[in-house]
mmCIF file of C-alpha atoms and ligand atoms in Angstrom:
data_model
loop_
_atom_site.group_PDB
_atom_site.id
_atom_site.type_symbol
_atom_site.label_atom_id
_atom_site.label_comp_id
_atom_site.label_asym_id
_atom_site.label_seq_id
_atom_site.Cartn_x
_atom_site.Cartn_y
_atom_site.Cartn_z
ATOM 1 C CA UNK A 5 -6.845 -9.547 -3.419
ATOM 2 C CA UNK A 6 -8.460 -12.574 -5.021
ATOM 3 C CA UNK A 7 -8.464 -14.243 -8.371
ATOM 4 C CA UNK A 8 -11.912 -15.708 -8.959
ATOM 5 C CA UNK A 9 -11.394 -17.236 -12.371
ATOM 6 C CA UNK A 10 -8.583 -18.023 -14.723
ATOM 7 C CA UNK A 11 -8.422 -18.720 -18.460
ATOM 8 C CA UNK A 12 -5.265 -19.953 -20.155
ATOM 9 C CA UNK A 13 -4.564 -20.767 -23.807
ATOM 10 C CA UNK A 14 -1.285 -22.189 -25.091
ATOM 11 C CA UNK A 15 0.854 -20.963 -22.235
ATOM 12 C CA UNK A 16 3.801 -23.410 -22.034
ATOM 13 C CA UNK A 17 2.293 -26.908 -21.647
ATOM 14 C CA UNK A 18 -1.108 -25.526 -20.614
ATOM 15 C CA UNK A 19 -3.112 -25.875 -23.824
ATOM 16 C CA UNK A 20 -6.504 -24.820 -22.565
ATOM 17 C CA UNK A 21 -7.690 -24.187 -19.014
ATOM 18 C CA UNK A 22 -10.829 -22.500 -17.743
ATOM 19 C CA UNK A 23 -11.155 -22.680 -13.982
ATOM 20 C CA UNK A 24 -12.918 -20.958 -11.128
ATOM 21 C CA UNK A 25 -10.604 -20.406 -8.189
ATOM 22 C CA UNK A 26 -12.005 -20.691 -4.672
ATOM 23 C CA UNK A 27 -11.524 -17.695 -2.451
ATOM 24 C CA UNK A 28 -9.182 -19.535 -0.070
ATOM 25 C CA UNK A 29 -7.146 -20.777 -3.041
ATOM 26 C CA UNK A 30 -6.211 -24.339 -4.012
ATOM 27 C CA UNK A 31 -3.611 -27.020 -3.497
ATOM 28 C CA UNK A 32 -2.289 -28.313 -6.812
ATOM 29 C CA UNK A 33 -0.695 -31.748 -6.705
ATOM 30 C CA UNK A 34 1.094 -33.266 -9.678
ATOM 31 C CA UNK A 35 4.166 -35.213 -10.713
ATOM 32 C CA UNK A 36 7.284 -33.461 -11.949
ATOM 33 C CA UNK A 37 6.980 -31.780 -15.320
ATOM 34 C CA UNK A 38 3.164 -31.685 -15.415
ATOM 35 C CA UNK A 39 2.715 -27.911 -15.446
ATOM 36 C CA UNK A 40 2.400 -26.781 -11.810
ATOM 37 C CA UNK A 41 5.050 -24.088 -12.066
ATOM 38 C CA UNK A 42 3.701 -23.126 -15.483
ATOM 39 C CA UNK A 43 0.315 -22.501 -13.892
ATOM 40 C CA UNK A 44 1.849 -20.131 -11.325
ATOM 41 C CA UNK A 45 3.923 -18.464 -14.023
ATOM 42 C CA UNK A 46 0.747 -17.867 -16.056
ATOM 43 C CA UNK A 47 -0.991 -16.283 -13.069
ATOM 44 C CA UNK A 48 2.027 -14.119 -12.300
ATOM 45 C CA UNK A 49 2.112 -12.988 -15.918
ATOM 46 C CA UNK A 50 -0.959 -10.905 -15.082
ATOM 47 C CA UNK A 51 1.063 -9.036 -12.450
ATOM 48 C CA UNK A 52 4.109 -7.946 -14.467
ATOM 49 C CA UNK A 53 3.307 -9.028 -18.045
ATOM 50 C CA UNK A 54 6.638 -10.755 -17.971
ATOM 51 C CA UNK A 55 7.773 -14.210 -16.982
ATOM 52 C CA UNK A 56 8.284 -14.909 -13.323
ATOM 53 C CA UNK A 57 11.301 -17.038 -14.215
ATOM 54 C CA UNK A 58 12.770 -14.372 -16.478
ATOM 55 C CA UNK A 59 11.897 -16.299 -19.653
ATOM 56 C CA UNK A 60 11.299 -14.522 -22.945
ATOM 57 C CA UNK A 61 7.702 -14.095 -24.074
ATOM 58 C CA UNK A 62 8.147 -16.374 -27.061
ATOM 59 C CA UNK A 63 9.409 -19.154 -24.789
ATOM 60 C CA UNK A 64 6.090 -19.022 -22.968
ATOM 61 C CA UNK A 65 4.150 -19.886 -26.098
ATOM 62 C CA UNK A 66 3.214 -23.544 -26.282
ATOM 63 C CA UNK A 67 5.550 -25.364 -28.676
ATOM 64 C CA UNK A 68 4.213 -25.115 -32.223
ATOM 65 C CA UNK A 69 1.596 -22.458 -31.455
ATOM 66 C CA UNK A 70 1.457 -18.831 -32.625
ATOM 67 C CA UNK A 71 0.769 -17.147 -29.302
ATOM 68 C CA UNK A 72 -0.614 -17.437 -25.788
ATOM 69 C CA UNK A 73 -3.437 -15.854 -23.838
ATOM 70 C CA UNK A 74 -4.038 -15.520 -20.092
ATOM 71 C CA UNK A 75 -7.018 -13.877 -18.400
ATOM 72 C CA UNK A 76 -7.954 -13.511 -14.762
ATOM 73 C CA UNK A 77 -10.762 -11.910 -12.829
ATOM 74 C CA UNK A 78 -9.338 -10.113 -9.858
ATOM 75 C CA UNK A 79 -11.492 -6.988 -9.873
ATOM 76 C CA UNK A 80 -10.430 -5.715 -12.383
ATOM 77 C CA UNK A 81 -10.401 -8.371 -15.075
ATOM 78 C CA UNK A 82 -6.971 -8.386 -16.661
ATOM 79 C CA UNK A 83 -5.981 -10.213 -19.838
ATOM 80 C CA UNK A 84 -2.648 -10.588 -21.586
ATOM 81 C CA UNK A 85 -1.940 -12.060 -24.982
ATOM 82 C CA UNK A 86 1.216 -12.444 -26.996
ATOM 83 C CA UNK A 87 1.770 -13.263 -30.674
ATOM 84 C CA UNK A 88 5.159 -14.514 -31.789
ATOM 85 C CA UNK A 89 4.926 -13.379 -35.399
ATOM 86 C CA UNK A 90 4.104 -9.775 -34.687
ATOM 87 C CA UNK A 91 5.931 -9.734 -31.356
ATOM 88 C CA UNK A 92 2.757 -8.153 -30.189
ATOM 89 C CA UNK A 93 1.677 -8.021 -26.570
ATOM 90 C CA UNK A 94 -1.879 -7.010 -25.880
ATOM 91 C CA UNK A 95 -3.042 -6.234 -22.356
ATOM 92 C CA UNK A 96 -6.601 -5.336 -21.458
ATOM 93 C CA UNK A 97 -8.152 -4.117 -18.229
ATOM 94 C CA UNK A 98 -11.892 -4.584 -17.898
ATOM 95 C CA UNK A 99 -12.138 -5.076 -21.635
ATOM 96 C CA UNK A 100 -10.153 -1.999 -22.706
ATOM 97 C CA UNK A 101 -6.705 -2.325 -24.226
ATOM 98 C CA UNK A 102 -4.088 -0.382 -22.291
ATOM 99 C CA UNK A 103 -1.776 1.915 -24.227
ATOM 100 C CA UNK A 104 1.087 1.701 -21.778
ATOM 101 C CA UNK A 105 1.827 -1.636 -20.117
ATOM 102 C CA UNK A 106 3.186 0.167 -17.089
ATOM 103 C CA UNK A 107 -0.280 1.519 -16.310
ATOM 104 C CA UNK A 108 -1.548 -2.053 -15.862
ATOM 105 C CA UNK A 109 1.436 -3.400 -13.914
ATOM 106 C CA UNK A 110 0.476 -4.210 -10.344
ATOM 107 C CA UNK A 111 -3.299 -4.124 -10.801
ATOM 108 C CA UNK A 112 -3.149 -7.814 -9.983
ATOM 109 C CA UNK A 113 -0.805 -8.231 -7.062
ATOM 110 C CA UNK A 114 0.797 -11.520 -6.140
ATOM 111 C CA UNK A 115 3.912 -12.794 -4.438
ATOM 112 C CA UNK A 116 5.521 -16.003 -5.624
ATOM 113 C CA UNK A 117 7.692 -18.147 -3.374
ATOM 114 C CA UNK A 118 9.823 -20.924 -4.770
ATOM 115 C CA UNK A 119 13.029 -22.753 -3.850
ATOM 116 C CA UNK A 120 14.519 -21.119 -6.959
ATOM 117 C CA UNK A 121 14.362 -17.803 -5.064
ATOM 118 C CA UNK A 122 17.671 -18.761 -3.528
ATOM 119 C CA UNK A 123 19.336 -17.208 -6.597
ATOM 120 C CA UNK A 124 18.245 -13.803 -5.307
ATOM 121 C CA UNK A 125 20.653 -14.280 -2.414
ATOM 122 C CA UNK A 126 23.236 -16.544 -3.977
ATOM 123 C CA UNK A 127 23.361 -15.007 -7.453
ATOM 124 C CA UNK A 128 25.056 -11.861 -8.719
ATOM 125 C CA UNK A 129 23.933 -8.298 -7.928
ATOM 126 C CA UNK A 130 21.581 -8.273 -10.939
ATOM 127 C CA UNK A 131 19.344 -10.792 -9.151
ATOM 128 C CA UNK A 132 18.926 -8.516 -6.170
ATOM 129 C CA UNK A 133 18.419 -5.438 -8.344
ATOM 130 C CA UNK A 134 15.710 -7.316 -10.202
ATOM 131 C CA UNK A 135 14.071 -8.176 -6.883
ATOM 132 C CA UNK A 136 14.086 -4.499 -5.878
ATOM 133 C CA UNK A 137 12.957 -3.308 -9.293
ATOM 134 C CA UNK A 138 9.948 -5.625 -9.359
ATOM 135 C CA UNK A 139 8.923 -4.883 -5.812
ATOM 136 C CA UNK A 140 9.377 -1.114 -6.085
ATOM 137 C CA UNK A 141 7.726 -0.930 -9.512
ATOM 138 C CA UNK A 142 4.686 -2.708 -8.125
ATOM 139 C CA UNK A 143 4.449 -0.597 -5.002
ATOM 140 C CA UNK A 144 5.507 2.784 -6.352
ATOM 141 C CA UNK A 145 4.475 4.099 -9.812
ATOM 142 C CA UNK A 146 7.050 6.915 -9.633
ATOM 143 C CA UNK A 147 9.761 4.324 -9.280
ATOM 144 C CA UNK A 148 8.661 2.558 -12.434
ATOM 145 C CA UNK A 149 8.653 5.900 -14.248
ATOM 146 C CA UNK A 150 12.196 6.714 -13.062
ATOM 147 C CA UNK A 151 13.410 3.254 -13.986
ATOM 148 C CA UNK A 152 11.912 3.545 -17.459
ATOM 149 C CA UNK A 153 13.559 6.952 -17.958
ATOM 150 C CA UNK A 154 16.878 5.617 -16.738
ATOM 151 C CA UNK A 155 16.746 2.679 -19.145
ATOM 152 C CA UNK A 156 15.858 4.888 -22.089
ATOM 153 C CA UNK A 157 18.662 7.374 -21.337
ATOM 154 C CA UNK A 158 21.130 4.567 -20.742
ATOM 155 C CA UNK A 159 20.213 2.906 -24.012
ATOM 156 C CA UNK A 160 20.932 6.085 -25.949
ATOM 157 C CA UNK A 161 24.157 6.740 -24.082
ATOM 158 C CA UNK A 162 25.330 3.185 -24.792
ATOM 159 C CA UNK A 163 24.407 3.464 -28.467
ATOM 160 C CA UNK A 164 26.554 6.612 -28.736
ATOM 161 C CA UNK A 165 29.416 4.874 -26.898
ATOM 162 C CA UNK A 166 29.230 1.997 -29.368
ATOM 163 C CA UNK A 167 29.581 4.483 -32.183
ATOM 164 C CA UNK A 168 32.602 5.909 -30.351
ATOM 165 C CA UNK A 169 31.003 9.330 -30.073
ATOM 166 C CA UNK A 170 31.921 10.784 -26.664
ATOM 167 C CA UNK A 171 30.139 14.115 -27.082
ATOM 168 C CA UNK A 172 26.876 12.462 -27.989
ATOM 169 C CA UNK A 173 27.236 9.970 -25.153
ATOM 170 C CA UNK A 174 27.900 12.736 -22.650
ATOM 171 C CA UNK A 175 24.735 14.529 -23.703
ATOM 172 C CA UNK A 176 22.961 11.764 -21.759
ATOM 173 C CA UNK A 177 24.992 12.135 -18.558
ATOM 174 C CA UNK A 178 22.444 14.472 -17.008
ATOM 175 C CA UNK A 179 19.354 12.343 -17.833
ATOM 176 C CA UNK A 180 21.129 9.167 -16.645
ATOM 177 C CA UNK A 181 22.211 10.909 -13.441
ATOM 178 C CA UNK A 182 18.810 12.448 -12.707
ATOM 179 C CA UNK A 183 16.767 9.284 -13.248
ATOM 180 C CA UNK A 184 19.560 7.185 -11.742
ATOM 181 C CA UNK A 185 19.576 9.165 -8.514
ATOM 182 C CA UNK A 186 15.812 8.726 -8.150
ATOM 183 C CA UNK A 187 16.181 4.989 -8.637
ATOM 184 C CA UNK A 188 19.100 4.692 -6.213
ATOM 185 C CA UNK A 189 17.431 6.900 -3.631
ATOM 186 C CA UNK A 190 14.199 4.874 -3.652
ATOM 187 C CA UNK A 191 16.092 1.601 -3.343
ATOM 188 C CA UNK A 192 18.230 2.991 -0.546
ATOM 189 C CA UNK A 193 15.280 4.321 1.401
ATOM 190 C CA UNK A 194 13.466 1.012 1.012
ATOM 191 C CA UNK A 195 16.439 -0.885 2.436
ATOM 192 C CA UNK A 196 16.666 1.497 5.386
ATOM 193 C CA UNK A 197 12.951 1.232 6.082
ATOM 194 C CA UNK A 198 12.758 -2.574 5.895
ATOM 195 C CA UNK A 199 16.115 -3.586 7.347
ATOM 196 C CA UNK A 200 14.932 -4.286 10.858
ATOM 197 C CA UNK A 201 11.955 -6.301 9.610
ATOM 198 C CA UNK A 202 14.357 -8.330 7.484
ATOM 199 C CA UNK A 203 16.466 -9.062 10.548
ATOM 200 C CA UNK A 204 13.350 -10.008 12.506
ATOM 201 C CA UNK A 205 12.126 -12.378 9.805
ATOM 202 C CA UNK A 206 15.482 -14.135 9.441
ATOM 203 C CA UNK A 207 15.778 -14.476 13.180
ATOM 204 C CA UNK A 208 12.288 -15.851 13.610
ATOM 205 C CA UNK A 209 13.027 -18.469 10.969
ATOM 206 C CA UNK A 210 15.900 -19.679 13.096
ATOM 207 C CA UNK A 211 18.868 -17.661 11.865
ATOM 208 C CA UNK A 212 21.356 -17.283 14.691
ATOM 209 C CA UNK A 213 23.967 -14.970 13.109
ATOM 210 C CA UNK A 214 23.232 -11.243 12.900
ATOM 211 C CA UNK A 215 21.653 -10.515 9.489
ATOM 212 C CA UNK A 216 22.204 -7.241 7.642
ATOM 213 C CA UNK A 217 20.730 -5.570 4.576
ATOM 214 C CA UNK A 218 22.041 -2.339 3.017
ATOM 215 C CA UNK A 219 21.868 -0.755 -0.391
ATOM 216 C CA UNK A 220 25.348 -0.440 -1.761
ATOM 217 C CA UNK A 221 26.306 1.925 -4.557
ATOM 218 C CA UNK A 222 29.728 2.783 -5.858
ATOM 219 C CA UNK A 223 28.733 5.964 -7.661
ATOM 220 C CA UNK A 224 25.909 7.425 -5.670
ATOM 221 C CA UNK A 225 25.570 8.606 -2.083
ATOM 222 C CA UNK A 226 22.359 9.728 -0.352
ATOM 223 C CA UNK A 227 23.910 13.175 0.130
ATOM 224 C CA UNK A 228 25.617 13.364 -3.252
ATOM 225 C CA UNK A 229 22.386 12.982 -5.240
ATOM 226 C CA UNK A 230 22.445 13.158 -9.074
ATOM 227 C CA UNK A 231 25.675 15.154 -8.972
ATOM 228 C CA UNK A 232 27.550 12.187 -7.517
ATOM 229 C CA UNK A 233 26.497 10.050 -10.488
ATOM 230 C CA UNK A 234 27.138 12.797 -13.027
ATOM 231 C CA UNK A 235 30.667 13.400 -11.733
ATOM 232 C CA UNK A 236 31.458 9.711 -11.909
ATOM 233 C CA UNK A 237 30.073 9.473 -15.432
ATOM 234 C CA UNK A 238 32.375 12.283 -16.465
ATOM 235 C CA UNK A 239 35.389 10.712 -14.756
ATOM 236 C CA UNK A 240 34.846 7.342 -16.407
ATOM 237 C CA UNK A 241 34.118 8.426 -19.973
ATOM 238 C CA UNK A 242 37.371 6.959 -21.346
ATOM 239 C CA UNK A 243 36.651 3.603 -19.767
ATOM 240 C CA UNK A 244 33.039 3.703 -20.994
ATOM 241 C CA UNK A 245 34.238 4.377 -24.536
ATOM 242 C CA UNK A 246 36.714 1.505 -24.370
ATOM 243 C CA UNK A 247 34.068 -0.894 -23.101
ATOM 244 C CA UNK A 248 31.347 0.613 -25.294
ATOM 245 C CA UNK A 249 28.953 0.631 -22.363
ATOM 246 C CA UNK A 250 28.065 2.786 -19.365
ATOM 247 C CA UNK A 251 29.904 1.505 -16.306
ATOM 248 C CA UNK A 252 28.533 4.043 -13.836
ATOM 249 C CA UNK A 253 25.020 4.045 -12.434
ATOM 250 C CA UNK A 254 22.455 2.150 -10.385
ATOM 251 C CA UNK A 255 22.623 -0.733 -12.852
ATOM 252 C CA UNK A 256 25.874 -1.589 -11.063
ATOM 253 C CA UNK A 257 24.533 -1.350 -7.521
ATOM 254 C CA UNK A 258 23.674 -4.107 -5.081
ATOM 255 C CA UNK A 259 21.464 -4.905 -2.134
ATOM 256 C CA UNK A 260 24.094 -6.228 0.201
ATOM 257 C CA UNK A 261 22.875 -9.102 2.384
ATOM 258 C CA UNK A 262 25.117 -10.165 5.214
ATOM 259 C CA UNK A 263 25.320 -12.544 8.159
ATOM 260 C CA UNK A 264 27.661 -11.448 10.910
ATOM 261 C CA UNK A 265 29.112 -8.850 8.499
ATOM 262 C CA UNK A 266 29.944 -11.458 5.844
ATOM 263 C CA UNK A 267 28.185 -11.565 2.501
ATOM 264 C CA UNK A 268 25.507 -14.264 2.598
ATOM 265 C CA UNK A 269 26.008 -14.680 -1.127
ATOM 266 C CA UNK A 270 29.589 -15.860 -0.659
ATOM 267 C CA UNK A 271 29.673 -17.338 2.817
ATOM 268 C CA UNK A 272 26.111 -18.367 3.684
ATOM 269 C CA UNK A 273 25.099 -22.030 3.746
ATOM 270 C CA UNK A 274 22.375 -23.290 1.411
ATOM 271 C CA UNK A 275 19.870 -23.194 4.270
ATOM 272 C CA UNK A 276 20.903 -19.694 5.317
ATOM 273 C CA UNK A 277 20.567 -18.430 1.750
ATOM 274 C CA UNK A 278 17.182 -20.083 1.501
ATOM 275 C CA UNK A 279 16.087 -18.420 4.753
ATOM 276 C CA UNK A 280 17.217 -14.983 3.572
ATOM 277 C CA UNK A 281 15.387 -15.499 0.258
ATOM 278 C CA UNK A 282 12.154 -16.410 2.043
ATOM 279 C CA UNK A 283 12.582 -13.352 4.272
ATOM 280 C CA UNK A 284 12.899 -11.159 1.156
ATOM 281 C CA UNK A 285 9.697 -12.632 -0.280
ATOM 282 C CA UNK A 286 7.859 -12.048 2.985
ATOM 283 C CA UNK A 287 9.128 -8.454 3.005
ATOM 284 C CA UNK A 288 7.813 -8.118 -0.524
ATOM 285 C CA UNK A 289 4.431 -9.443 0.621
ATOM 286 C CA UNK A 290 4.296 -6.985 3.477
ATOM 287 C CA UNK A 291 5.429 -4.023 1.406
ATOM 288 C CA UNK A 292 2.837 -4.802 -1.276
ATOM 289 C CA UNK A 293 0.069 -5.284 1.305
ATOM 290 C CA UNK A 294 0.830 -1.802 2.579
ATOM 291 C CA UNK A 295 1.011 -0.126 -0.811
ATOM 292 C CA UNK A 296 -2.089 -1.866 -2.162
ATOM 293 C CA UNK A 297 -4.076 -2.052 1.037
ATOM 294 C CA UNK A 298 -4.863 -5.705 0.374
ATOM 295 C CA UNK A 299 -3.019 -8.979 0.888
ATOM 296 C CA UNK A 300 -1.326 -10.173 -2.315
ATOM 297 C CA UNK A 301 -2.292 -13.524 -3.822
ATOM 298 C CA UNK A 302 0.239 -16.071 -2.576
ATOM 299 C CA UNK A 303 1.799 -18.439 -5.093
ATOM 300 C CA UNK A 304 3.713 -21.165 -3.256
ATOM 301 C CA UNK A 305 5.713 -23.346 -5.602
ATOM 302 C CA UNK A 306 6.891 -26.402 -3.721
ATOM 303 C CA UNK A 307 8.050 -24.169 -0.906
ATOM 304 C CA UNK A 308 7.823 -26.519 2.014
ATOM 305 C CA UNK A 309 9.602 -29.494 0.500
ATOM 306 C CA UNK A 310 13.155 -28.930 1.697
ATOM 307 C CA UNK A 311 12.384 -27.432 5.084
ATOM 308 C CA UNK A 312 12.685 -29.362 8.318
ATOM 309 C CA UNK A 313 9.585 -29.487 10.499
ATOM 310 C CA UNK A 314 10.481 -26.671 12.854
ATOM 311 C CA UNK A 315 11.358 -24.304 9.991
ATOM 312 C CA UNK A 316 8.123 -25.303 8.289
ATOM 313 C CA UNK A 317 6.136 -24.401 11.375
ATOM 314 C CA UNK A 318 7.871 -21.063 11.806
ATOM 315 C CA UNK A 319 7.392 -20.236 8.154
ATOM 316 C CA UNK A 320 3.694 -21.070 8.387
ATOM 317 C CA UNK A 321 3.286 -18.620 11.236
ATOM 318 C CA UNK A 322 5.024 -15.879 9.251
ATOM 319 C CA UNK A 323 2.937 -16.619 6.178
ATOM 320 C CA UNK A 324 -0.213 -16.268 8.229
ATOM 321 C CA UNK A 325 0.901 -12.722 9.031
ATOM 322 C CA UNK A 326 2.314 -11.603 5.668
ATOM 323 C CA UNK A 327 0.167 -13.547 3.204
ATOM 324 C CA UNK A 328 -3.174 -14.203 4.893
ATOM 325 C CA UNK A 329 -5.193 -14.116 1.669
ATOM 326 C CA UNK A 330 -5.774 -16.450 -1.244
ATOM 327 C CA UNK A 331 -3.025 -19.028 -1.745
ATOM 328 C CA UNK A 332 -2.233 -21.320 -4.641
ATOM 329 C CA UNK A 333 0.052 -24.048 -3.403
ATOM 330 C CA UNK A 334 1.811 -26.606 -5.570
ATOM 331 C CA UNK A 335 3.635 -29.786 -4.578
ATOM 332 C CA UNK A 336 4.480 -33.127 -6.171
ATOM 333 C CA UNK A 337 2.964 -35.062 -3.258
ATOM 334 C CA UNK A 338 0.353 -34.423 -0.590
ATOM 335 C CA UNK A 339 2.984 -35.157 2.027
ATOM 336 C CA UNK A 340 4.966 -32.073 1.027
ATOM 337 C CA UNK A 341 2.141 -29.721 1.959
ATOM 338 C CA UNK A 342 1.754 -28.897 5.656
ATOM 339 C CA UNK A 343 -1.592 -30.051 7.024
ATOM 340 C CA UNK A 344 -2.881 -26.579 7.938
ATOM 341 C CA UNK A 345 -2.647 -25.494 4.301
ATOM 342 C CA UNK A 346 -4.838 -28.380 3.220
ATOM 343 C CA UNK A 347 -8.030 -26.647 4.233
ATOM 344 C CA UNK A 348 -8.421 -25.861 0.552
ATOM 345 C CA UNK A 349 -9.838 -27.678 -2.450
ATOM 346 C CA UNK A 350 -7.333 -29.945 -4.136
ATOM 347 C CA UNK A 351 -6.576 -30.116 -7.847
ATOM 348 C CA UNK A 352 -4.541 -32.743 -9.624
ATOM 349 C CA UNK A 353 -2.402 -31.643 -12.531
ATOM 350 C CA UNK A 354 -1.426 -34.064 -15.296
ATOM 351 C CA UNK A 355 0.022 -33.120 -18.653
ATOM 352 C CA UNK A 356 -1.127 -29.514 -18.341
ATOM 353 C CA UNK A 357 -4.701 -30.468 -17.454
ATOM 354 C CA UNK A 358 -6.507 -30.026 -14.174
ATOM 355 C CA UNK A 359 -8.785 -32.548 -12.501
ATOM 356 C CA UNK A 360 -10.777 -30.973 -9.723
HETATM 357 P P1 ATP B 1459 8.195 -29.969 -11.048
HETATM 358 O O1 ATP B 1459 7.422 -30.713 -10.015
HETATM 359 O O2 ATP B 1459 9.329 -30.770 -11.576
HETATM 360 O O3 ATP B 1459 8.572 -28.596 -10.650
HETATM 361 P P2 ATP B 1459 6.107 -28.826 -12.728
HETATM 362 O O4 ATP B 1459 4.795 -29.515 -12.665
HETATM 363 O O5 ATP B 1459 6.265 -27.582 -11.979
HETATM 364 O O6 ATP B 1459 7.240 -29.880 -12.341
HETATM 365 P P3 ATP B 1459 6.460 -27.234 -15.045
HETATM 366 O O7 ATP B 1459 7.783 -26.576 -14.867
HETATM 367 O O8 ATP B 1459 5.261 -26.452 -14.775
HETATM 368 O O9 ATP B 1459 6.471 -28.601 -14.229
HETATM 369 O O10 ATP B 1459 6.287 -27.795 -16.515
HETATM 370 C C1 ATP B 1459 7.352 -28.289 -17.158
HETATM 371 C C2 ATP B 1459 6.882 -28.873 -18.474
HETATM 372 O O11 ATP B 1459 6.424 -27.844 -19.332
HETATM 373 C C3 ATP B 1459 8.056 -29.540 -19.090
HETATM 374 O O12 ATP B 1459 7.707 -30.860 -19.395
HETATM 375 C C4 ATP B 1459 8.319 -28.728 -20.325
HETATM 376 O O13 ATP B 1459 8.691 -29.528 -21.410
HETATM 377 C C5 ATP B 1459 6.988 -28.081 -20.598
HETATM 378 N N1 ATP B 1459 7.153 -26.803 -21.299
HETATM 379 C C6 ATP B 1459 7.947 -25.770 -20.980
HETATM 380 N N2 ATP B 1459 7.831 -24.771 -21.857
HETATM 381 C C7 ATP B 1459 6.930 -25.184 -22.774
HETATM 382 C C8 ATP B 1459 6.396 -24.619 -23.945
HETATM 383 N N3 ATP B 1459 6.749 -23.401 -24.375
HETATM 384 N N4 ATP B 1459 5.496 -25.350 -24.653
HETATM 385 C C9 ATP B 1459 5.128 -26.582 -24.253
HETATM 386 N N5 ATP B 1459 5.610 -27.173 -23.151
HETATM 387 C C10 ATP B 1459 6.501 -26.492 -22.415
HETATM 388 MG MG1 MG B 1460 7.725 -26.849 -10.723
#
């Protein structure tokens, strides 16, 4: 997949950009705070119609402006605009406004790598669920549908719990359990399918302990299905009423990452967590290549900076395999970009503007 041109208006510090992007991609060099990450965030907005960094839409609007607009030609041409006042998000595909955002999610496919990805490994379970949700939503439309159903049912159940109405809340046990089991099952099967590749990737980046990756759920088992969730919902109704929220379901699950049987989140070193995070991104790249039948656009945000030379070299080899297509690479200095990646045009970014 390739992005041939990009238009940005009032997205963070990027006031106005109209650029053609070469098919190999570009290297973007610029001092801290000039807008390099913002540029990648704008591109990624066309993938999910949400911020890559988890920011709210209104935070993406340039200070003092009413809204932002991003457009990219990637066959199809996808545009996204947001207005603060009306809280209105408009997405178009080849000139036609889409009625449901979900139908446009994943038309542009990209994978972003950044040192901040370490939070996927080091952070709480919600970080890893978010990783799975994004990846599975992009690669599997049925997953996105199940997730949307689950969220809707959960929202209604929680609203009833807040009102203290147990009967009303329990009317949503079945919908939560049915959608929840589909979500948990897809996540579980993904982890089973990709576990050995995860191990391989960590090992080839120099990890010497035995890595592990399993989907862990307290209320669901592969054999138990929706019934396992429904039973647990029933059992915990008193607790749910007390806490005024649903405490049972896949929104409490985790993708357990381990090294030598110990949780990488708690016991891994910074470098080991970083390695596992890169492995997850490469898995994402591979999974999306398979589901979309094309290599995702690679967005590398200062990825090579903290890596020693041998890790850099190993990572470059893996990238060649998993992300062989267009790459947009940012760094504060030329020296932070490995030489082989420099076979691309270079842009300089200053104060949200690009000099080619
Ligand atoms: P680094 O090398 O430090 O990662 P960077 O070039 O990636 O820097 P960005 O994160 O892209 O920097 O840009 C940060 C700048 O964008 C900051 O100076 C910040 O003030 C500005 N910024 C963030 N949000 C907005 C916004 N909504 N409107 C205007 N400017 C913003
Ligand atoms: Mg940055």
